[in-house]
mmCIF file of C-alpha atoms in Angstrom:
data_model
loop_
_atom_site.group_PDB
_atom_site.id
_atom_site.type_symbol
_atom_site.label_atom_id
_atom_site.label_comp_id
_atom_site.label_asym_id
_atom_site.label_seq_id
_atom_site.Cartn_x
_atom_site.Cartn_y
_atom_site.Cartn_z
ATOM 1 C CA UNK A 30 -13.787 -66.100 6.182
ATOM 2 C CA UNK A 31 -11.665 -68.584 4.248
ATOM 3 C CA UNK A 32 -11.348 -68.158 0.490
ATOM 4 C CA UNK A 33 -13.400 -70.481 -1.729
ATOM 5 C CA UNK A 34 -11.705 -73.300 -3.538
ATOM 6 C CA UNK A 35 -10.019 -72.421 -6.669
ATOM 7 C CA UNK A 36 -12.315 -72.185 -9.802
ATOM 8 C CA UNK A 37 -11.159 -73.845 -12.932
ATOM 9 C CA UNK A 38 -9.321 -71.282 -15.167
ATOM 10 C CA UNK A 39 -12.522 -70.549 -17.207
ATOM 11 C CA UNK A 40 -15.579 -71.141 -14.879
ATOM 12 C CA UNK A 41 -18.061 -73.531 -16.061
ATOM 13 C CA UNK A 42 -21.040 -72.004 -17.897
ATOM 14 C CA UNK A 43 -24.384 -72.475 -16.156
ATOM 15 C CA UNK A 44 -26.377 -73.581 -19.256
ATOM 16 C CA UNK A 45 -28.191 -76.604 -20.368
ATOM 17 C CA UNK A 46 -26.302 -78.425 -22.981
ATOM 18 C CA UNK A 47 -25.069 -80.827 -24.228
ATOM 19 C CA UNK A 48 -27.706 -83.585 -23.642
ATOM 20 C CA UNK A 49 -26.049 -86.791 -24.004
ATOM 21 C CA UNK A 50 -28.934 -89.456 -24.762
ATOM 22 C CA UNK A 51 -27.433 -92.403 -23.131
ATOM 23 C CA UNK A 52 -29.963 -94.719 -21.479
ATOM 24 C CA UNK A 53 -27.205 -96.756 -19.569
ATOM 25 C CA UNK A 54 -27.136 -94.330 -17.010
ATOM 26 C CA UNK A 55 -29.703 -96.083 -15.166
ATOM 27 C CA UNK A 56 -30.212 -97.622 -11.555
ATOM 28 C CA UNK A 57 -30.474 -96.545 -7.925
ATOM 29 C CA UNK A 58 -26.755 -96.357 -7.275
ATOM 30 C CA UNK A 59 -23.776 -95.542 -9.665
ATOM 31 C CA UNK A 60 -23.183 -98.464 -11.994
ATOM 32 C CA UNK A 61 -19.746 -99.245 -13.368
ATOM 33 C CA UNK A 62 -20.886 -98.300 -16.943
ATOM 34 C CA UNK A 63 -22.806 -95.202 -15.992
ATOM 35 C CA UNK A 64 -19.639 -93.994 -13.990
ATOM 36 C CA UNK A 65 -17.352 -94.772 -16.912
ATOM 37 C CA UNK A 66 -19.564 -92.620 -19.036
ATOM 38 C CA UNK A 67 -19.836 -89.811 -16.695
ATOM 39 C CA UNK A 68 -16.048 -89.660 -15.865
ATOM 40 C CA UNK A 69 -15.123 -89.653 -19.544
ATOM 41 C CA UNK A 70 -16.729 -86.152 -19.900
ATOM 42 C CA UNK A 71 -14.389 -84.651 -17.414
ATOM 43 C CA UNK A 72 -10.765 -83.991 -17.347
ATOM 44 C CA UNK A 73 -9.589 -84.942 -13.753
ATOM 45 C CA UNK A 74 -6.382 -86.821 -14.662
ATOM 46 C CA UNK A 75 -5.544 -90.248 -13.448
ATOM 47 C CA UNK A 76 -8.140 -91.523 -11.080
ATOM 48 C CA UNK A 77 -6.415 -93.050 -7.824
ATOM 49 C CA UNK A 78 -9.332 -93.832 -5.830
ATOM 50 C CA UNK A 79 -13.283 -93.710 -5.700
ATOM 51 C CA UNK A 80 -15.564 -94.400 -2.759
ATOM 52 C CA UNK A 81 -19.088 -93.754 -1.861
ATOM 53 C CA UNK A 82 -19.742 -90.505 -0.032
ATOM 54 C CA UNK A 83 -22.790 -91.112 2.013
ATOM 55 C CA UNK A 84 -24.014 -87.832 3.117
ATOM 56 C CA UNK A 85 -27.289 -85.957 2.441
ATOM 57 C CA UNK A 86 -30.013 -87.383 0.609
ATOM 58 C CA UNK A 87 -29.742 -91.175 -0.287
ATOM 59 C CA UNK A 88 -31.712 -90.106 -3.362
ATOM 60 C CA UNK A 89 -28.601 -88.183 -4.792
ATOM 61 C CA UNK A 90 -25.861 -90.608 -4.774
ATOM 62 C CA UNK A 91 -22.455 -89.217 -4.418
ATOM 63 C CA UNK A 92 -18.921 -90.361 -4.878
ATOM 64 C CA UNK A 93 -15.565 -88.920 -3.675
ATOM 65 C CA UNK A 94 -12.951 -89.158 -6.367
ATOM 66 C CA UNK A 95 -9.231 -88.607 -5.547
ATOM 67 C CA UNK A 96 -7.278 -88.014 -9.108
ATOM 68 C CA UNK A 97 -4.110 -86.488 -10.471
ATOM 69 C CA UNK A 98 -6.159 -83.205 -10.864
ATOM 70 C CA UNK A 99 -7.261 -82.939 -7.206
ATOM 71 C CA UNK A 100 -10.212 -84.021 -5.094
ATOM 72 C CA UNK A 101 -13.672 -84.249 -6.474
ATOM 73 C CA UNK A 102 -17.361 -84.987 -5.242
ATOM 74 C CA UNK A 103 -19.473 -86.381 -8.083
ATOM 75 C CA UNK A 104 -23.168 -86.020 -7.596
ATOM 76 C CA UNK A 105 -26.287 -87.502 -9.528
ATOM 77 C CA UNK A 106 -29.300 -85.136 -8.965
ATOM 78 C CA UNK A 107 -32.197 -86.576 -6.909
ATOM 79 C CA UNK A 108 -35.511 -87.190 -8.908
ATOM 80 C CA UNK A 109 -37.437 -84.221 -8.566
ATOM 81 C CA UNK A 110 -34.588 -81.907 -8.088
ATOM 82 C CA UNK A 111 -33.285 -82.649 -11.637
ATOM 83 C CA UNK A 112 -35.106 -80.047 -13.655
ATOM 84 C CA UNK A 113 -32.424 -78.662 -15.782
ATOM 85 C CA UNK A 114 -33.378 -74.902 -15.449
ATOM 86 C CA UNK A 115 -33.442 -75.443 -11.874
ATOM 87 C CA UNK A 116 -30.117 -76.795 -11.820
ATOM 88 C CA UNK A 117 -28.873 -74.051 -13.815
ATOM 89 C CA UNK A 118 -30.287 -71.441 -11.559
ATOM 90 C CA UNK A 119 -28.484 -73.019 -8.629
ATOM 91 C CA UNK A 120 -25.070 -73.065 -10.669
ATOM 92 C CA UNK A 121 -25.501 -69.662 -11.911
ATOM 93 C CA UNK A 122 -25.858 -68.614 -8.157
ATOM 94 C CA UNK A 123 -22.870 -70.525 -6.993
ATOM 95 C CA UNK A 124 -20.691 -69.083 -9.569
ATOM 96 C CA UNK A 125 -21.784 -65.590 -8.697
ATOM 97 C CA UNK A 126 -21.129 -66.134 -5.099
ATOM 98 C CA UNK A 127 -17.579 -67.588 -5.824
ATOM 99 C CA UNK A 128 -16.734 -64.797 -7.829
ATOM 100 C CA UNK A 129 -17.214 -62.497 -4.956
ATOM 101 C CA UNK A 130 -15.226 -64.450 -2.791
ATOM 102 C CA UNK A 131 -17.678 -66.502 -1.041
ATOM 103 C CA UNK A 132 -16.990 -70.134 0.142
ATOM 104 C CA UNK A 133 -18.841 -72.345 -1.872
ATOM 105 C CA UNK A 134 -17.297 -75.697 -3.335
ATOM 106 C CA UNK A 135 -15.968 -74.860 -7.019
ATOM 107 C CA UNK A 136 -18.016 -76.378 -9.830
ATOM 108 C CA UNK A 137 -15.808 -78.404 -12.219
ATOM 109 C CA UNK A 138 -16.845 -78.023 -16.058
ATOM 110 C CA UNK A 139 -17.214 -80.628 -18.612
ATOM 111 C CA UNK A 140 -14.174 -81.492 -20.779
ATOM 112 C CA UNK A 141 -15.264 -80.268 -24.208
ATOM 113 C CA UNK A 142 -17.688 -77.271 -23.295
ATOM 114 C CA UNK A 143 -16.928 -76.440 -19.734
ATOM 115 C CA UNK A 144 -20.452 -76.656 -18.827
ATOM 116 C CA UNK A 145 -21.603 -76.738 -15.047
ATOM 117 C CA UNK A 146 -23.975 -79.915 -15.552
ATOM 118 C CA UNK A 147 -23.738 -83.189 -17.580
ATOM 119 C CA UNK A 148 -27.052 -84.638 -18.694
ATOM 120 C CA UNK A 149 -27.290 -88.363 -19.623
ATOM 121 C CA UNK A 150 -30.640 -89.366 -20.555
ATOM 122 C CA UNK A 151 -33.109 -88.040 -18.114
ATOM 123 C CA UNK A 152 -30.371 -87.606 -15.297
ATOM 124 C CA UNK A 153 -28.059 -84.653 -14.392
ATOM 125 C CA UNK A 154 -24.550 -84.937 -12.891
ATOM 126 C CA UNK A 155 -22.663 -82.316 -11.105
ATOM 127 C CA UNK A 156 -18.822 -82.345 -10.527
ATOM 128 C CA UNK A 157 -17.371 -80.502 -7.288
ATOM 129 C CA UNK A 158 -14.058 -79.504 -5.894
ATOM 130 C CA UNK A 159 -13.930 -81.497 -2.569
ATOM 131 C CA UNK A 160 -13.606 -79.235 0.375
ATOM 132 C CA UNK A 161 -12.257 -80.384 3.661
ATOM 133 C CA UNK A 162 -13.555 -79.303 6.793
ATOM 134 C CA UNK A 163 -15.290 -80.151 10.212
ATOM 135 C CA UNK A 164 -18.802 -80.185 11.188
ATOM 136 C CA UNK A 165 -20.611 -77.825 13.483
ATOM 137 C CA UNK A 166 -19.383 -78.451 17.110
ATOM 138 C CA UNK A 167 -22.555 -77.495 18.670
ATOM 139 C CA UNK A 168 -21.265 -74.288 20.146
ATOM 140 C CA UNK A 169 -22.548 -70.735 20.279
ATOM 141 C CA UNK A 170 -19.498 -69.520 18.244
ATOM 142 C CA UNK A 171 -20.266 -71.854 15.466
ATOM 143 C CA UNK A 172 -23.912 -70.745 15.516
ATOM 144 C CA UNK A 173 -22.709 -67.134 15.210
ATOM 145 C CA UNK A 174 -20.276 -68.030 12.352
ATOM 146 C CA UNK A 175 -23.324 -69.732 10.581
ATOM 147 C CA UNK A 176 -25.255 -66.582 10.911
ATOM 148 C CA UNK A 177 -22.451 -64.372 9.605
ATOM 149 C CA UNK A 178 -22.271 -66.588 6.546
ATOM 150 C CA UNK A 179 -25.940 -66.441 5.984
ATOM 151 C CA UNK A 180 -25.987 -62.782 6.166
ATOM 152 C CA UNK A 181 -23.120 -62.455 3.988
ATOM 153 C CA UNK A 182 -25.171 -64.525 1.238
ATOM 154 C CA UNK A 183 -28.028 -62.630 1.664
ATOM 155 C CA UNK A 184 -26.088 -59.266 1.187
ATOM 156 C CA UNK A 185 -24.441 -60.730 -1.876
ATOM 157 C CA UNK A 186 -27.628 -61.485 -3.457
ATOM 158 C CA UNK A 187 -29.651 -58.340 -2.504
ATOM 159 C CA UNK A 188 -29.385 -57.075 -5.985
ATOM 160 C CA UNK A 189 -28.572 -60.140 -7.993
ATOM 161 C CA UNK A 190 -30.380 -60.876 -11.135
ATOM 162 C CA UNK A 191 -30.511 -64.462 -11.940
ATOM 163 C CA UNK A 192 -30.757 -65.358 -15.563
ATOM 164 C CA UNK A 193 -32.926 -68.407 -14.712
ATOM 165 C CA UNK A 194 -36.281 -68.441 -13.098
ATOM 166 C CA UNK A 195 -35.900 -69.066 -9.252
ATOM 167 C CA UNK A 196 -38.375 -71.664 -7.423
ATOM 168 C CA UNK A 197 -40.779 -70.106 -4.865
ATOM 169 C CA UNK A 198 -42.761 -71.582 -2.210
ATOM 170 C CA UNK A 199 -41.711 -72.736 1.528
ATOM 171 C CA UNK A 200 -42.941 -74.320 4.575
ATOM 172 C CA UNK A 201 -45.039 -71.202 5.633
ATOM 173 C CA UNK A 202 -48.660 -71.594 4.971
ATOM 174 C CA UNK A 203 -48.086 -74.739 2.749
ATOM 175 C CA UNK A 204 -51.270 -75.866 0.994
ATOM 176 C CA UNK A 205 -50.475 -79.640 1.052
ATOM 177 C CA UNK A 206 -50.227 -80.169 4.861
ATOM 178 C CA UNK A 207 -53.718 -81.160 5.264
ATOM 179 C CA UNK A 208 -53.324 -84.031 2.694
ATOM 180 C CA UNK A 209 -49.983 -85.031 4.025
ATOM 181 C CA UNK A 210 -51.298 -85.429 7.699
ATOM 182 C CA UNK A 211 -54.065 -87.356 6.474
ATOM 183 C CA UNK A 212 -51.976 -89.849 4.959
ATOM 184 C CA UNK A 213 -49.742 -90.398 7.876
ATOM 185 C CA UNK A 214 -51.740 -92.694 10.122
ATOM 186 C CA UNK A 215 -51.918 -95.124 7.227
ATOM 187 C CA UNK A 216 -48.317 -94.872 6.144
ATOM 188 C CA UNK A 217 -46.963 -95.307 9.785
ATOM 189 C CA UNK A 218 -49.416 -98.131 10.485
ATOM 190 C CA UNK A 219 -48.030 -99.974 7.439
ATOM 191 C CA UNK A 220 -44.476 -99.975 8.611
ATOM 192 C CA UNK A 221 -45.292 -99.938 12.428
ATOM 193 C CA UNK A 222 -48.438 -102.084 13.018
ATOM 194 C CA UNK A 223 -48.229 -101.923 16.618
ATOM 195 C CA UNK A 224 -49.126 -98.217 16.373
ATOM 196 C CA UNK A 225 -52.969 -97.141 17.043
ATOM 197 C CA UNK A 226 -54.448 -95.305 14.148
ATOM 198 C CA UNK A 227 -56.778 -93.316 16.537
ATOM 199 C CA UNK A 228 -53.682 -92.019 18.557
ATOM 200 C CA UNK A 229 -51.963 -91.052 15.315
ATOM 201 C CA UNK A 230 -54.880 -89.431 13.930
ATOM 202 C CA UNK A 231 -55.423 -87.268 17.211
ATOM 203 C CA UNK A 232 -51.669 -86.440 17.104
ATOM 204 C CA UNK A 233 -51.794 -85.184 13.322
ATOM 205 C CA UNK A 234 -54.823 -83.184 14.040
ATOM 206 C CA UNK A 235 -53.239 -81.269 16.919
ATOM 207 C CA UNK A 236 -50.068 -80.641 14.845
ATOM 208 C CA UNK A 237 -52.381 -79.306 11.957
ATOM 209 C CA UNK A 238 -53.961 -76.893 14.511
ATOM 210 C CA UNK A 239 -50.617 -75.896 15.952
ATOM 211 C CA UNK A 240 -49.272 -75.086 12.279
ATOM 212 C CA UNK A 241 -52.304 -73.298 11.284
ATOM 213 C CA UNK A 242 -52.217 -70.979 14.318
ATOM 214 C CA UNK A 243 -48.421 -70.447 13.903
ATOM 215 C CA UNK A 244 -49.094 -69.572 9.919
ATOM 216 C CA UNK A 245 -51.633 -67.069 11.229
ATOM 217 C CA UNK A 246 -49.367 -65.403 13.919
ATOM 218 C CA UNK A 247 -46.565 -65.040 11.160
ATOM 219 C CA UNK A 248 -49.115 -63.363 8.720
ATOM 220 C CA UNK A 249 -49.997 -61.109 11.427
ATOM 221 C CA UNK A 250 -46.541 -60.303 11.730
ATOM 222 C CA UNK A 251 -46.514 -58.991 8.261
ATOM 223 C CA UNK A 252 -44.581 -61.906 6.225
ATOM 224 C CA UNK A 253 -46.787 -61.152 3.272
ATOM 225 C CA UNK A 254 -45.423 -57.499 2.824
ATOM 226 C CA UNK A 255 -41.852 -58.582 3.102
ATOM 227 C CA UNK A 256 -39.600 -58.273 0.369
ATOM 228 C CA UNK A 257 -38.550 -61.538 -1.275
ATOM 229 C CA UNK A 258 -34.890 -62.313 -2.173
ATOM 230 C CA UNK A 259 -32.715 -65.296 -3.207
ATOM 231 C CA UNK A 260 -32.491 -67.625 -0.243
ATOM 232 C CA UNK A 261 -30.166 -70.818 0.352
ATOM 233 C CA UNK A 262 -33.187 -72.678 1.200
ATOM 234 C CA UNK A 263 -31.652 -75.436 3.458
ATOM 235 C CA UNK A 264 -29.499 -73.730 5.903
ATOM 236 C CA UNK A 265 -28.492 -76.490 8.469
ATOM 237 C CA UNK A 266 -25.304 -77.703 10.178
ATOM 238 C CA UNK A 267 -25.057 -80.620 7.742
ATOM 239 C CA UNK A 268 -24.619 -78.211 4.668
ATOM 240 C CA UNK A 269 -21.695 -76.207 6.283
ATOM 241 C CA UNK A 270 -18.084 -76.856 6.891
ATOM 242 C CA UNK A 271 -15.796 -75.401 9.276
ATOM 243 C CA UNK A 272 -12.154 -74.792 9.190
ATOM 244 C CA UNK A 273 -10.401 -72.681 12.151
ATOM 245 C CA UNK A 274 -13.597 -71.779 13.663
ATOM 246 C CA UNK A 275 -14.873 -70.174 10.454
ATOM 247 C CA UNK A 276 -17.060 -71.427 7.530
ATOM 248 C CA UNK A 277 -14.946 -73.026 4.906
ATOM 249 C CA UNK A 278 -17.740 -74.067 2.525
ATOM 250 C CA UNK A 279 -21.387 -73.628 2.086
ATOM 251 C CA UNK A 280 -22.934 -76.879 0.301
ATOM 252 C CA UNK A 281 -26.104 -77.841 -1.511
ATOM 253 C CA UNK A 282 -27.615 -75.281 -3.232
ATOM 254 C CA UNK A 283 -30.634 -77.450 -4.362
ATOM 255 C CA UNK A 284 -33.213 -75.597 -2.508
ATOM 256 C CA UNK A 285 -32.229 -72.297 -3.345
ATOM 257 C CA UNK A 286 -35.467 -70.152 -4.079
ATOM 258 C CA UNK A 287 -37.044 -66.745 -3.548
ATOM 259 C CA UNK A 288 -38.876 -65.749 -0.518
ATOM 260 C CA UNK A 289 -38.647 -63.538 2.532
ATOM 261 C CA UNK A 290 -35.447 -63.804 4.230
ATOM 262 C CA UNK A 291 -36.894 -65.027 7.590
ATOM 263 C CA UNK A 292 -37.844 -68.239 5.629
ATOM 264 C CA UNK A 293 -34.142 -69.064 5.698
ATOM 265 C CA UNK A 294 -33.489 -67.691 9.124
ATOM 266 C CA UNK A 295 -36.094 -69.297 10.894
ATOM 267 C CA UNK A 296 -35.244 -72.705 9.486
ATOM 268 C CA UNK A 297 -31.418 -72.040 10.257
ATOM 269 C CA UNK A 298 -32.649 -71.004 13.853
ATOM 270 C CA UNK A 299 -34.586 -74.432 14.281
ATOM 271 C CA UNK A 300 -31.673 -76.403 12.616
ATOM 272 C CA UNK A 301 -28.961 -74.777 14.805
ATOM 273 C CA UNK A 302 -31.003 -75.037 17.995
ATOM 274 C CA UNK A 303 -32.120 -78.740 18.006
ATOM 275 C CA UNK A 304 -30.504 -80.942 20.743
ATOM 276 C CA UNK A 305 -30.165 -84.452 19.374
ATOM 277 C CA UNK A 306 -28.643 -86.766 22.373
ATOM 278 C CA UNK A 307 -29.458 -90.086 20.867
ATOM 279 C CA UNK A 308 -29.280 -90.218 16.877
ATOM 280 C CA UNK A 309 -31.438 -93.334 16.854
ATOM 281 C CA UNK A 310 -34.203 -92.458 19.469
ATOM 282 C CA UNK A 311 -36.067 -89.110 18.637
ATOM 283 C CA UNK A 312 -38.178 -89.432 21.914
ATOM 284 C CA UNK A 313 -34.808 -88.906 24.052
ATOM 285 C CA UNK A 314 -34.131 -85.802 22.711
ATOM 286 C CA UNK A 315 -34.723 -82.737 24.818
ATOM 287 C CA UNK A 316 -37.750 -80.998 24.186
ATOM 288 C CA UNK A 317 -36.165 -77.427 24.660
ATOM 289 C CA UNK A 318 -34.420 -75.534 21.827
ATOM 290 C CA UNK A 319 -30.972 -74.076 22.430
ATOM 291 C CA UNK A 320 -32.011 -70.537 22.627
ATOM 292 C CA UNK A 321 -28.583 -69.177 23.015
ATOM 293 C CA UNK A 322 -27.485 -70.619 19.667
ATOM 294 C CA UNK A 323 -30.458 -68.935 18.396
ATOM 295 C CA UNK A 324 -29.411 -65.613 19.592
ATOM 296 C CA UNK A 325 -25.813 -66.061 18.490
ATOM 297 C CA UNK A 326 -27.085 -67.015 15.130
ATOM 298 C CA UNK A 327 -29.179 -63.855 14.605
ATOM 299 C CA UNK A 328 -26.456 -61.594 16.152
ATOM 300 C CA UNK A 329 -23.942 -63.144 13.480
ATOM 301 C CA UNK A 330 -26.558 -62.417 10.722
ATOM 302 C CA UNK A 331 -26.953 -58.836 11.811
ATOM 303 C CA UNK A 332 -23.335 -58.161 11.685
ATOM 304 C CA UNK A 333 -23.091 -59.299 8.098
ATOM 305 C CA UNK A 334 -26.516 -58.529 6.516
ATOM 306 C CA UNK A 335 -27.143 -55.279 4.752
ATOM 307 C CA UNK A 336 -30.254 -54.624 6.733
ATOM 308 C CA UNK A 337 -30.647 -55.876 10.291
ATOM 309 C CA UNK A 338 -33.551 -57.996 11.519
ATOM 310 C CA UNK A 339 -36.535 -55.912 12.330
ATOM 311 C CA UNK A 340 -38.556 -56.174 15.330
ATOM 312 C CA UNK A 341 -41.492 -57.540 13.325
ATOM 313 C CA UNK A 342 -39.158 -60.281 11.718
ATOM 314 C CA UNK A 343 -38.325 -61.199 15.339
ATOM 315 C CA UNK A 344 -41.882 -61.377 16.276
ATOM 316 C CA UNK A 345 -42.486 -63.750 13.405
ATOM 317 C CA UNK A 346 -39.558 -65.869 14.120
ATOM 318 C CA UNK A 347 -41.004 -68.475 16.964
ATOM 319 C CA UNK A 348 -43.988 -68.999 14.644
ATOM 320 C CA UNK A 349 -42.050 -69.565 11.630
ATOM 321 C CA UNK A 350 -39.945 -72.118 13.542
ATOM 322 C CA UNK A 351 -43.016 -73.888 14.430
ATOM 323 C CA UNK A 352 -44.252 -73.972 10.824
ATOM 324 C CA UNK A 353 -40.760 -75.455 9.790
ATOM 325 C CA UNK A 354 -40.475 -77.966 12.471
ATOM 326 C CA UNK A 355 -44.005 -79.511 11.645
ATOM 327 C CA UNK A 356 -44.014 -79.373 8.004
ATOM 328 C CA UNK A 357 -40.559 -80.492 7.328
ATOM 329 C CA UNK A 358 -41.144 -83.638 9.582
ATOM 330 C CA UNK A 359 -44.772 -84.523 8.273
ATOM 331 C CA UNK A 360 -43.573 -84.583 4.600
ATOM 332 C CA UNK A 361 -41.097 -87.427 4.540
ATOM 333 C CA UNK A 362 -43.531 -89.367 7.088
ATOM 334 C CA UNK A 363 -46.457 -88.948 4.917
ATOM 335 C CA UNK A 364 -44.488 -90.375 1.948
ATOM 336 C CA UNK A 365 -42.759 -93.260 3.729
ATOM 337 C CA UNK A 366 -44.140 -93.797 7.175
ATOM 338 C CA UNK A 367 -40.733 -93.087 8.684
ATOM 339 C CA UNK A 368 -38.397 -90.128 9.088
ATOM 340 C CA UNK A 369 -35.096 -91.578 7.313
ATOM 341 C CA UNK A 370 -34.332 -94.392 9.253
ATOM 342 C CA UNK A 371 -36.359 -93.189 12.327
ATOM 343 C CA UNK A 372 -39.766 -94.354 13.743
ATOM 344 C CA UNK A 373 -42.299 -92.135 12.151
ATOM 345 C CA UNK A 374 -44.493 -92.462 15.157
ATOM 346 C CA UNK A 375 -41.584 -91.622 17.477
ATOM 347 C CA UNK A 376 -40.683 -88.657 15.387
ATOM 348 C CA UNK A 377 -44.105 -87.397 15.610
ATOM 349 C CA UNK A 378 -44.166 -87.765 19.344
ATOM 350 C CA UNK A 379 -40.632 -85.654 19.469
ATOM 351 C CA UNK A 380 -42.301 -82.899 17.240
ATOM 352 C CA UNK A 381 -45.457 -82.719 19.521
ATOM 353 C CA UNK A 382 -43.246 -82.366 22.404
ATOM 354 C CA UNK A 383 -41.230 -79.562 21.014
ATOM 355 C CA UNK A 384 -44.184 -77.555 19.830
ATOM 356 C CA UNK A 385 -45.775 -78.086 23.300
ATOM 357 C CA UNK A 386 -42.464 -76.641 24.851
ATOM 358 C CA UNK A 387 -42.059 -73.597 22.417
ATOM 359 C CA UNK A 388 -45.561 -72.414 21.610
ATOM 360 C CA UNK A 389 -46.142 -71.007 25.280
ATOM 361 C CA UNK A 390 -42.666 -69.543 25.494
ATOM 362 C CA UNK A 391 -42.697 -67.809 21.948
ATOM 363 C CA UNK A 392 -43.115 -64.277 23.488
ATOM 364 C CA UNK A 393 -40.276 -65.110 26.086
ATOM 365 C CA UNK A 394 -38.090 -66.006 23.160
ATOM 366 C CA UNK A 395 -38.753 -62.965 21.272
ATOM 367 C CA UNK A 396 -37.894 -60.757 24.426
ATOM 368 C CA UNK A 397 -34.934 -62.881 24.994
ATOM 369 C CA UNK A 398 -33.539 -62.310 21.300
ATOM 370 C CA UNK A 399 -34.059 -58.596 21.956
ATOM 371 C CA UNK A 400 -31.854 -58.295 25.053
ATOM 372 C CA UNK A 401 -28.233 -57.113 24.785
ATOM 373 C CA UNK A 402 -25.659 -60.019 24.844
#
């Protein structure tokens, strides 16, 4: 695995101060006065170029900065992800991983105190070393490398004791699902008036029934008794950079939390097995998951993890995938009526098609994953 980007001579301390109470740091995007104030707290050298970096959440604006001191990425934490203790937990985690040679994007400390975060008023900023790499190419080899990196991450965190309380909770047996589904018909109809409310209500009811059944089956496999550990929390292709066929950097620890490891693995299996042929039309995406990539991911994980995946964990995998598929889709649609820039109604139909494909094939998937390669 490639070495991580070079850390500053003294690693930044993942603690909370100083808080700079400056209300000029306002606005949905980086404003010029805000940027000037933020950059004054870092020693990057002469700045040569700044441009927007449009990846990830639009609620967390980012800038690519080229300066005499190197290439950097400045990020303002999204609302709801800007609790200082939660940020400190994520930073402490990344520093621990970096100290053990794991490929994370190095945090850059503030000029005077070498802190890993900067607070301006109610907002929190992070500065990272920019890492060059390429995205997932859709191959089984890339999926295996992703599994290998996840197994290494879990192994490095097996006995790690964080100094800050980690978040908990996941997509499994989530209590807010019913309320979110209840909001979807109204929210979708508000942005797509041509969509029938009755059809949306029936689709949401069917998805809730599938979700509840999947949660019960994951519980029957024993997830409630499995040990909890620190997870990345958002393991998908967009958060991994590759170089020469290996992982060059693991990004975005904003969702790091403590839960059973299959929460990470099932979400990773879903994300690396999705086929998206037309990015603008989810109804054109194939219903089938790429099961070869799922097997490659799990094989890579078993090569690196301290403990291989157990039979009970494999038995829970399809049901956790279904839970993740439904909940991770429902929440943004309930909030806005859309899934990002995509039609909420079309996205729900795509999800329904995938659940209809996977549910009757769950046992076959488990058997396939147990077969020798």
